[in-house]
Amino acid sequence: MKKLVVIKDVSKIYNPGENEVRALNHVSLTIGEREFVAIIGQSGSGKSTLMNMLGCLDTPTSGKYYLHGHDVSHMTDDEQSDIRNKEIGFIFQGFNLIQSLTALENVELPLIYRGVGKKERDRLANAALNSVGLEKRKTHKPNEMSGGQQQRVAIARAIAQAPPILLADEPTGNLDSASSREIMKIIKRLYSEGRTVIIITHDPGIAKQAKRIITISDGMIQSDIINPDYKED
Ligand SMILES: Nc1ncnc2c1ncn2[C@@H]1O[C@H](COP(=O)(O)OP(=O)(O)OP(=O)(O)O)[C@@H](O)[C@H]1O
Ligand SMILES: [Mg+2]
C-alpha cells in the first residue's frame, strides 16, 4: 500500500508558556492510499486539532507531516493552500454552504477560485451533483433543502475536482438518523470508488462503519485497529 499521510511525532501546543495546552502529544500515524479511517475521541481529545493538521489548515509545533511525500510541516500558507486544493475535499458538520448561492453555484465556487473555465466548471459541478442524487435540486438554495440534501451539496463540492482524500469532520453531526444513513452510504461509495476517506467523529455508531478505527484521547493515540465488524455494502 502506498503511503498518503505520514505523521511523525507531531505535537501541537496552544498558548505556549504557563497556560499551555498540549492538544496533540507526540502523535505518529500513517494512512495509506484507499484507506477508510475513522478517528474517534471525546470532546477535547484533539480531534479537530488533528483534522486541521491532516487538512493542512495548521502546522505542528513540532514533528513532521508528509502528505503524498510533500513535507507540509514547513510550507508557507500559499503552499499549504495549493496542496490542500489538490489533495483534499472537506466535509464539515455544518455543511458550510453559502446561503445566497444555488446548489450548483456552491459546487462551482471553489472551481472558480482554482481557475477552472466556465464550461469545465459546469461539467464538473453537474456531474458531482448528479453523483449524489441531486439532479433535481441544482437551482435550489440551501434554505430550500433538507439538512441531508445540503450535506450532499457539500459532498458534491468536495468531490467535484476528484481529490484523492476526503476529510470529513462530524459529517452527520447535524442530521437525523435517516439522513445520516444516506450520507454514510454516499461516503462509503466514494471510498469504494477509490478515494481515501478519513472521518473525524465522537460517535461510535459512525466510527464502526469505517474499516480502520483510531481512538484519540488527551492528544495521544490510544488504539489503532482494523474494525472486525466492518461490512462492505
Ligand atoms: N485555539 C486554541 N487555543 C487554546 N487551546 C485550544 C485551542 N483549540 C483547541 N484547544 C484545546 O486543545 C484541546 C483539543 O481541542 P480540539 O478542538 O482538538 O478537541 P476536539 O476533540 O475536537 O473536541 P470536540 O469534540 O469538543 O470538538 C482542548 O483541550 C482544547 O481546549
Ligand atoms: Mg472538534
Coordinates of N, CA and C and ligand atoms in Angstrom, one line a residue:
M1 N 0.8 -1.2 0.0 CA 0.0 0.0 0.0 C 0.9 1.3 0.0
K2 N 0.5 2.2 -0.9 CA 1.3 3.5 -0.9 C 0.9 4.4 0.2
K3 N 1.9 5.0 0.8 CA 1.6 5.9 1.9 C 1.1 7.3 1.5
L4 N 0.0 7.7 2.1 CA -0.6 9.0 1.7 C -0.3 10.1 2.7
V5 N -0.6 9.7 4.0 CA -0.4 10.6 5.1 C 0.7 9.9 6.0
V6 N 1.7 10.7 6.3 CA 2.7 10.2 7.3 C 3.0 11.3 8.3
I7 N 2.5 11.0 9.5 CA 2.7 12.0 10.6 C 3.7 11.4 11.6
K8 N 4.7 12.2 11.9 CA 5.8 11.6 12.7 C 6.0 12.5 13.9
D9 N 5.7 11.9 15.1 CA 6.0 12.6 16.3 C 5.5 14.0 16.4
V10 N 4.3 14.2 16.0 CA 3.7 15.6 15.9 C 3.1 16.0 17.3
S11 N 3.5 17.2 17.7 CA 2.8 17.8 18.9 C 2.3 19.1 18.5
K12 N 1.2 19.5 19.1 CA 0.6 20.8 18.9 C 0.3 21.5 20.2
I13 N 1.0 22.5 20.5 CA 0.8 23.2 21.8 C 0.2 24.6 21.5
Y14 N -1.0 24.8 22.2 CA -1.6 26.1 22.1 C -1.1 26.9 23.3
N15 N -1.0 28.2 23.2 CA -0.6 29.1 24.2 C 0.7 28.6 24.9
P16 N 1.8 28.5 24.2 CA 3.0 28.0 24.9 C 3.3 28.9 26.1
G17 N 3.8 28.3 27.1 CA 4.1 29.1 28.4 C 3.3 28.5 29.5
E18 N 2.8 29.4 30.4 CA 2.2 28.9 31.6 C 0.9 28.2 31.4
N19 N 0.0 28.7 30.5 CA -1.3 28.1 30.3 C -1.4 27.2 29.1
E20 N -0.2 26.6 28.8 CA -0.2 25.8 27.5 C -1.1 24.6 27.6
V21 N -1.6 24.3 26.4 CA -2.4 23.1 26.2 C -1.7 22.2 25.2
R22 N -1.4 21.0 25.5 CA -0.8 20.1 24.6 C -1.9 19.3 23.9
A23 N -2.4 19.9 22.8 CA -3.6 19.3 22.1 C -3.3 18.0 21.4
L24 N -2.0 17.9 20.8 CA -1.5 16.7 20.3 C -0.2 16.4 20.9
N25 N 0.0 15.2 21.4 CA 1.1 14.9 22.2 C 1.9 13.7 21.6
H26 N 2.9 14.1 20.7 CA 3.8 13.1 20.1 C 2.9 12.0 19.3
V27 N 2.2 12.5 18.4 CA 1.3 11.6 17.6 C 2.1 11.1 16.4
S28 N 2.1 9.8 16.1 CA 2.7 9.3 14.9 C 1.6 8.4 14.2
L29 N 1.5 8.6 12.9 CA 0.3 7.9 12.2 C 0.6 7.8 10.7
T30 N 0.3 6.7 10.2 CA 0.5 6.5 8.7 C -0.9 6.1 8.1
I31 N -1.3 6.7 7.1 CA -2.5 6.3 6.4 C -2.2 6.1 4.9
G32 N -2.6 4.9 4.4 CA -2.2 4.6 3.0 C -3.3 5.1 2.1
E33 N -3.0 5.0 0.8 CA -4.0 5.3 -0.3 C -5.1 4.3 -0.2
R34 N -6.3 4.8 -0.4 CA -7.5 3.9 -0.4 C -7.8 3.3 0.9
E35 N -7.5 4.0 2.0 CA -8.0 3.5 3.3 C -9.3 4.2 3.7
F36 N -10.0 3.6 4.6 CA -11.2 4.2 5.1 C -11.1 4.2 6.7
V37 N -10.8 5.4 7.2 CA -10.4 5.5 8.6 C -11.4 6.4 9.4
A38 N -11.7 6.0 10.6 CA -12.4 6.9 11.5 C -11.5 7.2 12.6
I39 N -11.5 8.5 13.0 CA -10.7 9.0 14.1 C -11.7 9.4 15.2
I40 N -11.7 8.6 16.3 CA -12.8 8.9 17.3 C -12.1 9.3 18.6
G41 N -12.8 10.2 19.3 CA -12.4 10.6 20.6 C -13.4 11.5 21.3
Q42 N -13.2 11.7 22.6 CA -14.2 12.5 23.3 C -13.9 14.0 23.0
S43 N -14.8 14.8 23.5 CA -14.7 16.3 23.4 C -13.4 16.7 24.1
G44 N -12.6 17.5 23.3 CA -11.3 18.0 23.9 C -10.2 17.0 23.7
S45 N -10.4 15.9 23.0 CA -9.3 14.9 22.9 C -8.3 15.3 21.9
G46 N -8.6 16.3 21.0 CA -7.7 16.7 20.0 C -8.1 16.4 18.5
K47 N -9.3 16.0 18.4 CA -9.8 15.6 17.0 C -9.7 16.7 16.0
S48 N -10.2 17.9 16.4 CA -10.2 19.0 15.4 C -8.8 19.5 15.2
T49 N -8.0 19.4 16.2 CA -6.6 19.8 16.0 C -5.9 18.9 15.0
L50 N -6.2 17.6 15.2 CA -5.6 16.6 14.2 C -6.2 16.8 12.8
M51 N -7.5 17.1 12.8 CA -8.1 17.3 11.4 C -7.5 18.5 10.8
N52 N -7.2 19.6 11.5 CA -6.6 20.8 10.9 C -5.2 20.5 10.4
M53 N -4.5 19.6 11.2 CA -3.2 19.2 10.8 C -3.3 18.4 9.5
L54 N -4.1 17.4 9.5 CA -4.3 16.5 8.3 C -4.7 17.3 7.1
G55 N -5.6 18.3 7.3 CA -6.1 19.1 6.2 C -5.2 20.2 5.8
C56 N -4.0 20.3 6.3 CA -3.1 21.4 6.0 C -3.7 22.8 6.3
L57 N -4.5 22.8 7.4 CA -5.0 24.1 7.8 C -4.2 24.7 9.0
D58 N -3.3 23.9 9.5 CA -2.5 24.3 10.6 C -1.2 23.5 10.5
T59 N -0.1 24.0 11.2 CA 1.1 23.3 11.2 C 1.4 22.9 12.6
P60 N 2.2 21.8 12.8 CA 2.5 21.3 14.1 C 3.5 22.2 14.8
T61 N 3.5 22.2 16.1 CA 4.5 22.9 16.9 C 5.8 22.1 16.8
S62 N 5.8 20.8 16.8 CA 7.0 20.0 16.5 C 6.6 18.7 15.8
G63 N 7.5 18.1 15.1 CA 7.2 16.9 14.4 C 7.0 17.2 12.9
K64 N 6.8 16.1 12.2 CA 6.7 16.2 10.7 C 5.4 15.7 10.2
Y65 N 5.0 16.3 9.1 CA 3.8 15.8 8.4 C 4.1 15.8 6.9
Y66 N 4.1 14.6 6.3 CA 4.2 14.4 4.9 C 2.9 14.0 4.3
L67 N 2.5 14.8 3.3 CA 1.3 14.4 2.5 C 1.7 14.1 1.1
H68 N 1.4 12.9 0.7 CA 1.8 12.5 -0.7 C 3.3 12.7 -0.9
G69 N 4.1 12.6 0.2 CA 5.6 12.8 0.0 C 6.0 14.2 0.2
H70 N 5.1 15.2 0.3 CA 5.5 16.6 0.5 C 5.5 16.9 1.9
D71 N 6.6 17.6 2.3 CA 6.7 18.0 3.7 C 5.9 19.2 4.0
V72 N 4.7 19.0 4.6 CA 3.8 20.1 4.9 C 4.2 20.9 6.1
S73 N 4.9 20.3 7.0 CA 5.2 21.0 8.3 C 5.9 22.3 8.1
H74 N 6.6 22.4 7.0 CA 7.4 23.7 6.8 C 6.9 24.5 5.6
M75 N 5.7 24.2 5.1 CA 5.2 25.0 4.0 C 4.7 26.4 4.4
T76 N 4.8 27.3 3.4 CA 4.2 28.6 3.6 C 2.6 28.4 3.5
D77 N 1.9 29.4 3.9 CA 0.4 29.4 3.8 C 0.0 29.1 2.4
D78 N 0.6 29.8 1.4 CA 0.2 29.6 0.0 C 0.5 28.2 -0.5
E79 N 1.7 27.6 -0.1 CA 2.0 26.2 -0.5 C 1.0 25.3 0.1
Q80 N 0.6 25.5 1.4 CA -0.4 24.7 2.1 C -1.7 24.7 1.3
S81 N -2.1 25.9 0.9 CA -3.4 26.0 0.3 C -3.4 25.4 -1.1
D82 N -2.2 25.4 -1.8 CA -2.1 24.7 -3.0 C -2.3 23.2 -2.9
I83 N -1.6 22.6 -1.9 CA -1.6 21.2 -1.7 C -3.0 20.8 -1.2
R84 N -3.6 21.6 -0.4 CA -5.0 21.4 0.1 C -6.0 21.3 -1.0
N85 N -5.9 22.3 -1.9 CA -6.8 22.3 -3.1 C -6.7 21.1 -4.0
K86 N -5.4 20.6 -4.1 CA -5.2 19.5 -5.0 C -5.6 18.2 -4.4
E87 N -5.3 18.0 -3.1 CA -5.4 16.7 -2.5 C -6.6 16.4 -1.7
I88 N -7.3 17.4 -1.2 CA -8.3 17.2 -0.1 C -9.6 17.8 -0.4
G89 N -10.7 17.0 -0.2 CA -12.0 17.5 -0.2 C -12.5 17.5 1.2
F90 N -13.1 18.7 1.7 CA -13.5 18.8 3.0 C -15.0 18.7 3.2
I91 N -15.5 17.9 4.2 CA -16.9 17.9 4.5 C -17.0 18.3 6.0
F92 N -17.9 19.3 6.3 CA -18.0 19.8 7.7 C -19.4 19.4 8.3
Q93 N -19.4 19.4 9.6 CA -20.7 19.2 10.3 C -21.8 20.2 9.9
G94 N -21.4 21.4 9.8 CA -22.4 22.5 9.5 C -22.6 22.8 8.0
F95 N -22.1 21.9 7.1 CA -22.3 22.0 5.7 C -21.4 23.1 5.1
N96 N -21.4 24.3 5.7 CA -20.6 25.5 5.2 C -21.0 25.8 3.8
L97 N -22.3 25.9 3.5 CA -22.7 26.4 2.2 C -23.0 27.9 2.2
I98 N -22.9 28.5 1.1 CA -23.2 29.9 1.0 C -24.7 30.1 0.7
Q99 N -25.4 30.7 1.6 CA -26.9 30.7 1.6 C -27.4 31.4 0.4
S100 N -26.7 32.4 -0.2 CA -27.3 33.2 -1.3 C -27.0 32.5 -2.6
L101 N -26.3 31.4 -2.6 CA -26.0 30.7 -3.9 C -26.8 29.4 -4.0
T102 N -27.1 29.1 -5.3 CA -27.8 27.8 -5.5 C -26.8 26.6 -5.3
A103 N -27.4 25.4 -5.3 CA -26.6 24.2 -5.1 C -25.4 24.2 -6.2
L104 N -25.8 24.5 -7.4 CA -24.8 24.4 -8.5 C -23.7 25.5 -8.3
E105 N -24.2 26.7 -7.9 CA -23.2 27.8 -7.7 C -22.3 27.5 -6.5
N106 N -22.8 26.8 -5.5 CA -22.0 26.4 -4.3 C -20.9 25.4 -4.7
V107 N -21.3 24.5 -5.6 CA -20.3 23.5 -6.0 C -19.3 24.1 -7.0
E108 N -19.7 25.1 -7.7 CA -18.8 25.7 -8.7 C -17.8 26.7 -8.0
L109 N -18.2 27.3 -6.9 CA -17.4 28.3 -6.3 C -15.9 28.0 -6.2
P110 N -15.6 26.8 -5.5 CA -14.1 26.6 -5.4 C -13.5 26.3 -6.7
L111 N -14.2 25.9 -7.7 CA -13.6 25.7 -9.0 C -13.3 27.0 -9.7
I112 N -14.1 28.0 -9.4 CA -13.8 29.4 -9.9 C -12.4 29.8 -9.2
Y113 N -12.3 29.6 -7.9 CA -11.1 30.0 -7.2 C -9.9 29.3 -7.8
R114 N -10.1 28.1 -8.3 CA -9.0 27.3 -8.8 C -8.7 27.6 -10.3
G115 N -9.5 28.6 -10.8 CA -9.2 29.0 -12.2 C -9.8 28.0 -13.3
V116 N -10.7 27.2 -12.9 CA -11.3 26.3 -13.9 C -12.3 27.1 -14.8
G117 N -12.2 26.9 -16.1 CA -13.1 27.7 -17.0 C -14.5 27.3 -16.9
K118 N -15.4 28.2 -17.4 CA -16.8 28.1 -17.2 C -17.4 26.7 -17.7
K119 N -17.0 26.3 -18.9 CA -17.5 25.1 -19.4 C -17.2 23.8 -18.6
E120 N -15.9 23.8 -18.2 CA -15.4 22.6 -17.4 C -16.0 22.7 -16.0
R121 N -16.2 23.9 -15.5 CA -16.8 24.1 -14.2 C -18.2 23.5 -14.2
D122 N -19.0 23.9 -15.2 CA -20.4 23.4 -15.4 C -20.4 21.9 -15.4
R123 N -19.5 21.3 -16.2 CA -19.5 19.9 -16.4 C -19.2 19.2 -15.1
L124 N -18.1 19.7 -14.4 CA -17.7 19.0 -13.1 C -18.8 19.2 -12.1
A125 N -19.4 20.4 -11.9 CA -20.3 20.6 -10.9 C -21.6 19.8 -11.1
N126 N -22.0 19.8 -12.4 CA -23.2 19.0 -12.7 C -23.0 17.5 -12.4
A127 N -21.8 17.0 -12.8 CA -21.5 15.6 -12.6 C -21.5 15.3 -11.1
A128 N -20.9 16.2 -10.3 CA -20.8 15.9 -8.9 C -22.2 15.9 -8.3
L129 N -23.0 16.8 -8.6 CA -24.4 16.9 -8.1 C -25.2 15.7 -8.5
N130 N -25.1 15.3 -9.7 CA -25.8 14.0 -10.2 C -25.3 12.8 -9.4
S131 N -24.0 12.8 -9.1 CA -23.5 11.6 -8.4 C -24.0 11.5 -7.0
V132 N -24.5 12.6 -6.4 CA -25.0 12.5 -5.0 C -26.6 12.6 -5.1
G133 N -27.1 12.4 -6.3 CA -28.6 12.3 -6.4 C -29.3 13.6 -6.3
L134 N -28.7 14.7 -6.7 CA -29.3 16.0 -6.5 C -29.6 16.6 -7.9
E135 N -29.8 15.8 -8.9 CA -30.0 16.3 -10.2 C -31.3 17.3 -10.3
K136 N -32.2 17.0 -9.4 CA -33.4 17.9 -9.4 C -33.3 19.1 -8.4
R137 N -32.2 19.3 -7.8 CA -32.1 20.4 -6.8 C -31.1 21.4 -7.1
K138 N -30.6 21.4 -8.4 CA -29.4 22.2 -8.7 C -29.7 23.7 -8.5
T139 N -30.9 24.2 -8.8 CA -31.2 25.6 -8.7 C -31.7 26.0 -7.3
H140 N -31.8 25.0 -6.4 CA -32.3 25.4 -5.0 C -31.2 26.0 -4.2
K141 N -31.6 26.9 -3.3 CA -30.7 27.5 -2.4 C -30.7 26.6 -1.1
P142 N -29.6 26.7 -0.3 CA -29.6 25.9 0.9 C -30.8 25.9 1.8
N143 N -31.5 27.1 2.0 CA -32.6 27.1 2.9 C -33.9 26.5 2.2
E144 N -33.7 26.0 1.0 CA -34.8 25.3 0.3 C -34.6 23.8 0.3
M145 N -33.6 23.4 1.0 CA -33.2 22.0 1.0 C -33.2 21.4 2.5
S146 N -33.4 20.1 2.6 CA -33.2 19.5 3.9 C -31.7 19.4 4.3
G147 N -31.5 19.1 5.6 CA -30.1 19.0 6.0 C -29.3 18.0 5.2
G148 N -30.0 16.8 5.0 CA -29.3 15.8 4.2 C -28.9 16.2 2.8
Q149 N -29.9 16.9 2.2 CA -29.6 17.4 0.9 C -28.5 18.5 0.9
Q150 N -28.5 19.3 1.9 CA -27.4 20.3 2.0 C -26.1 19.6 2.2
Q151 N -26.0 18.6 3.0 CA -24.8 17.9 3.1 C -24.4 17.2 1.8
R152 N -25.3 16.8 1.0 CA -25.0 16.2 -0.3 C -24.4 17.2 -1.2
V153 N -24.9 18.5 -1.1 CA -24.3 19.6 -1.9 C -22.9 19.8 -1.5
A154 N -22.7 19.7 -0.2 CA -21.3 19.9 0.4 C -20.4 18.8 -0.1
I155 N -20.9 17.6 -0.2 CA -20.1 16.5 -0.7 C -19.8 16.7 -2.1
A156 N -20.8 17.1 -2.9 CA -20.6 17.3 -4.3 C -19.5 18.4 -4.5
R157 N -19.5 19.4 -3.7 CA -18.5 20.5 -3.7 C -17.1 19.9 -3.4
A158 N -17.1 19.0 -2.4 CA -15.8 18.4 -2.0 C -15.2 17.5 -3.1
I159 N -16.1 16.8 -3.9 CA -15.6 15.8 -4.8 C -15.5 16.3 -6.3
A160 N -16.0 17.5 -6.5 CA -16.1 17.9 -7.9 C -14.8 17.8 -8.7
Q161 N -13.7 18.1 -8.1 CA -12.4 18.0 -8.8 C -11.6 16.7 -8.5
A162 N -12.4 15.8 -7.9 CA -11.8 14.4 -7.7 C -10.5 14.4 -6.9
P163 N -10.5 15.1 -5.7 CA -9.3 15.0 -4.9 C -9.2 13.6 -4.3
P164 N -7.9 13.1 -4.1 CA -7.8 11.7 -3.6 C -8.3 11.5 -2.2
I165 N -8.3 12.6 -1.4 CA -8.6 12.4 0.0 C -9.9 13.1 0.4
L166 N -10.8 12.4 1.1 CA -12.0 13.1 1.6 C -11.8 13.2 3.1
L167 N -11.9 14.4 3.7 CA -11.7 14.6 5.1 C -13.0 15.1 5.7
A168 N -13.7 14.3 6.5 CA -15.0 14.7 7.0 C -15.0 14.9 8.5
D169 N -15.4 16.1 9.0 CA -15.4 16.3 10.4 C -16.9 16.3 10.9
E170 N -17.2 15.2 11.6 CA -18.6 15.0 12.1 C -19.6 15.2 11.0
P171 N -19.5 14.5 9.9 CA -20.3 14.8 8.7 C -21.8 14.6 8.9
T172 N -22.2 13.8 10.0 CA -23.6 13.6 10.2 C -24.0 14.2 11.5
G173 N -23.2 15.0 12.1 CA -23.5 15.6 13.4 C -24.7 16.4 13.5
N174 N -25.1 17.0 12.4 CA -26.3 17.9 12.4 C -27.5 17.2 11.7
L175 N -27.5 15.9 11.5 CA -28.5 15.2 10.7 C -29.3 14.2 11.5
D176 N -30.6 14.0 11.1 CA -31.4 13.0 11.8 C -30.9 11.6 11.3
S177 N -31.4 10.5 11.9 CA -30.8 9.3 11.6 C -31.0 8.8 10.2
A178 N -32.1 9.1 9.6 CA -32.3 8.7 8.2 C -31.3 9.4 7.3
S179 N -31.2 10.7 7.4 CA -30.2 11.5 6.6 C -28.8 11.0 6.9
S180 N -28.5 10.7 8.1 CA -27.1 10.2 8.5 C -26.8 9.0 7.7
R181 N -27.8 8.0 7.7 CA -27.5 6.8 6.9 C -27.3 7.0 5.5
E182 N -28.1 7.9 4.9 CA -27.9 8.3 3.5 C -26.5 8.9 3.2
I183 N -26.1 9.8 4.1 CA -24.8 10.4 3.9 C -23.7 9.4 4.0
M184 N -23.8 8.5 5.0 CA -22.8 7.5 5.2 C -22.7 6.5 4.0
K185 N -23.9 6.3 3.4 CA -23.9 5.4 2.2 C -23.1 6.1 1.1
I186 N -23.3 7.4 0.9 CA -22.6 8.1 -0.1 C -21.1 8.1 0.2
I187 N -20.7 8.3 1.4 CA -19.3 8.4 1.8 C -18.7 7.0 1.6
K188 N -19.4 5.9 1.9 CA -18.8 4.6 1.7 C -18.7 4.3 0.2
R189 N -19.6 4.8 -0.6 CA -19.5 4.6 -2.1 C -18.3 5.3 -2.6
L190 N -18.0 6.6 -2.1 CA -16.9 7.3 -2.5 C -15.6 6.6 -2.2
Y191 N -15.6 5.9 -1.0 CA -14.4 5.1 -0.6 C -14.3 4.0 -1.6
S192 N -15.4 3.3 -1.9 CA -15.3 2.1 -2.8 C -14.9 2.5 -4.2
E193 N -15.1 3.7 -4.6 CA -14.7 4.2 -5.9 C -13.2 4.5 -6.0
G194 N -12.5 4.4 -4.8 CA -11.1 4.6 -4.8 C -10.5 5.7 -4.1
R195 N -11.3 6.4 -3.3 CA -10.8 7.5 -2.5 C -10.3 7.1 -1.2
T196 N -9.5 7.9 -0.6 CA -9.1 7.7 0.8 C -10.1 8.5 1.6
V197 N -10.8 7.9 2.6 CA -11.7 8.6 3.4 C -11.3 8.6 4.9
I198 N -11.3 9.8 5.5 CA -11.0 10.0 6.9 C -12.1 10.7 7.5
I199 N -12.8 10.1 8.5 CA -13.9 10.7 9.2 C -13.5 11.0 10.6
I200 N -13.7 12.2 11.1 CA -13.5 12.5 12.5 C -14.9 12.5 13.2
T201 N -15.0 11.8 14.3 CA -16.3 11.7 14.9 C -16.1 11.4 16.4
H202 N -17.2 11.8 17.2 CA -17.2 11.3 18.6 C -18.2 10.2 18.7
D203 N -18.8 9.8 17.5 CA -20.0 8.9 17.6 C -19.5 7.4 17.2
P204 N -19.6 6.5 18.2 CA -19.1 5.1 17.9 C -19.9 4.5 16.8
G205 N -21.2 4.9 16.6 CA -22.0 4.3 15.5 C -21.5 4.7 14.2
I206 N -20.9 5.9 14.0 CA -20.3 6.3 12.8 C -18.9 5.6 12.6
A207 N -18.2 5.6 13.7 CA -16.8 5.1 13.6 C -16.8 3.6 13.2
K208 N -17.8 2.9 13.7 CA -17.8 1.4 13.4 C -18.2 1.1 12.0
Q209 N -18.5 2.1 11.2 CA -18.7 1.8 9.8 C -17.5 1.9 9.0
A210 N -16.4 2.4 9.6 CA -15.1 2.5 8.9 C -14.3 1.2 9.0
K211 N -13.3 1.1 8.1 CA -12.5 -0.1 8.1 C -11.4 -0.1 9.2
R212 N -10.9 1.0 9.5 CA -9.9 1.2 10.5 C -10.3 2.2 11.5
I213 N -10.2 2.0 12.8 CA -10.6 2.9 13.8 C -9.5 3.3 14.7
I214 N -9.2 4.6 14.7 CA -8.1 5.2 15.5 C -8.8 5.9 16.7
T215 N -8.4 5.6 17.9 CA -9.0 6.3 19.0 C -8.0 7.3 19.6
I216 N -8.4 8.5 19.8 CA -7.5 9.5 20.3 C -8.0 10.0 21.7
S217 N -7.1 10.2 22.6 CA -7.5 10.6 24.0 C -6.4 11.5 24.5
D218 N -6.7 12.6 25.1 CA -5.7 13.6 25.6 C -4.6 13.8 24.6
G219 N -4.9 14.0 23.4 CA -3.9 14.3 22.4 C -3.0 13.1 22.0
M220 N -3.3 11.9 22.4 CA -2.5 10.8 22.1 C -3.3 9.7 21.5
I221 N -2.7 8.9 20.6 CA -3.4 7.8 20.0 C -3.5 6.6 21.0
Q222 N -4.7 6.2 21.4 CA -4.9 5.2 22.4 C -4.9 3.8 21.7
S223 N -5.6 3.8 20.6 CA -5.6 2.5 19.9 C -5.8 2.7 18.4
D224 N -5.4 1.8 17.6 CA -5.5 1.9 16.1 C -5.7 0.5 15.6
I225 N -7.0 0.2 15.3 CA -7.4 -1.2 15.0 C -8.0 -1.3 13.6
I226 N -8.0 -2.5 13.0 CA -8.8 -2.9 11.9 C -10.1 -3.3 12.5
N227 N -11.2 -2.7 12.0 CA -12.5 -2.9 12.5 C -13.0 -4.3 12.2
P228 N -13.2 -5.2 13.2 CA -13.6 -6.5 13.0 C -15.0 -6.6 12.5
D229 N -15.8 -5.6 12.7 CA -17.2 -5.6 12.3 C -17.5 -4.9 11.0
Y230 N -16.4 -4.5 10.3 CA -16.6 -3.7 9.0 C -17.3 -4.6 8.0
K231 N -18.3 -3.9 7.4 CA -19.1 -4.6 6.3 C -19.1 -3.8 5.0
E232 N -18.7 -4.4 3.9 CA -18.9 -3.8 2.6 C -20.4 -3.7 2.4
D233 N -20.9 -2.6 1.8 CA -22.3 -2.6 1.5 C -22.6 -3.3 0.2
Ligands
LIG1 N1 -7.0 27.8 19.7 C1 -6.9 27.1 20.8 N2 -6.3 27.7 21.9 C2 -6.1 27.1 23.0 N3 -6.5 25.8 23.3 C3 -7.1 25.2 22.3 C4 -7.4 25.8 21.0 N4 -8.0 24.9 20.2 C5 -8.2 23.8 21.0 N5 -7.6 24.0 22.2 C6 -7.6 22.9 23.3 O1 -6.9 21.8 22.7 C7 -7.5 20.6 23.2 C8 -8.0 19.8 22.0 O2 -9.1 20.5 21.3 P1 -9.8 20.0 20.0 O3 -10.6 21.2 19.5 O4 -8.8 19.4 19.1 O5 -10.7 18.9 20.6 P2 -11.9 18.0 19.9 O6 -11.5 16.6 20.1 O7 -12.1 18.4 18.5 O8 -13.2 18.4 20.8 P3 -14.7 18.5 20.3 O9 -15.2 17.1 20.2 O10 -15.3 19.2 21.5 O11 -14.8 19.3 19.1 C9 -8.7 21.0 24.1 O12 -8.2 20.9 25.4 C10 -8.9 22.5 23.7 O13 -9.4 23.2 24.8
MG2 MG -13.7 19.3 17.5

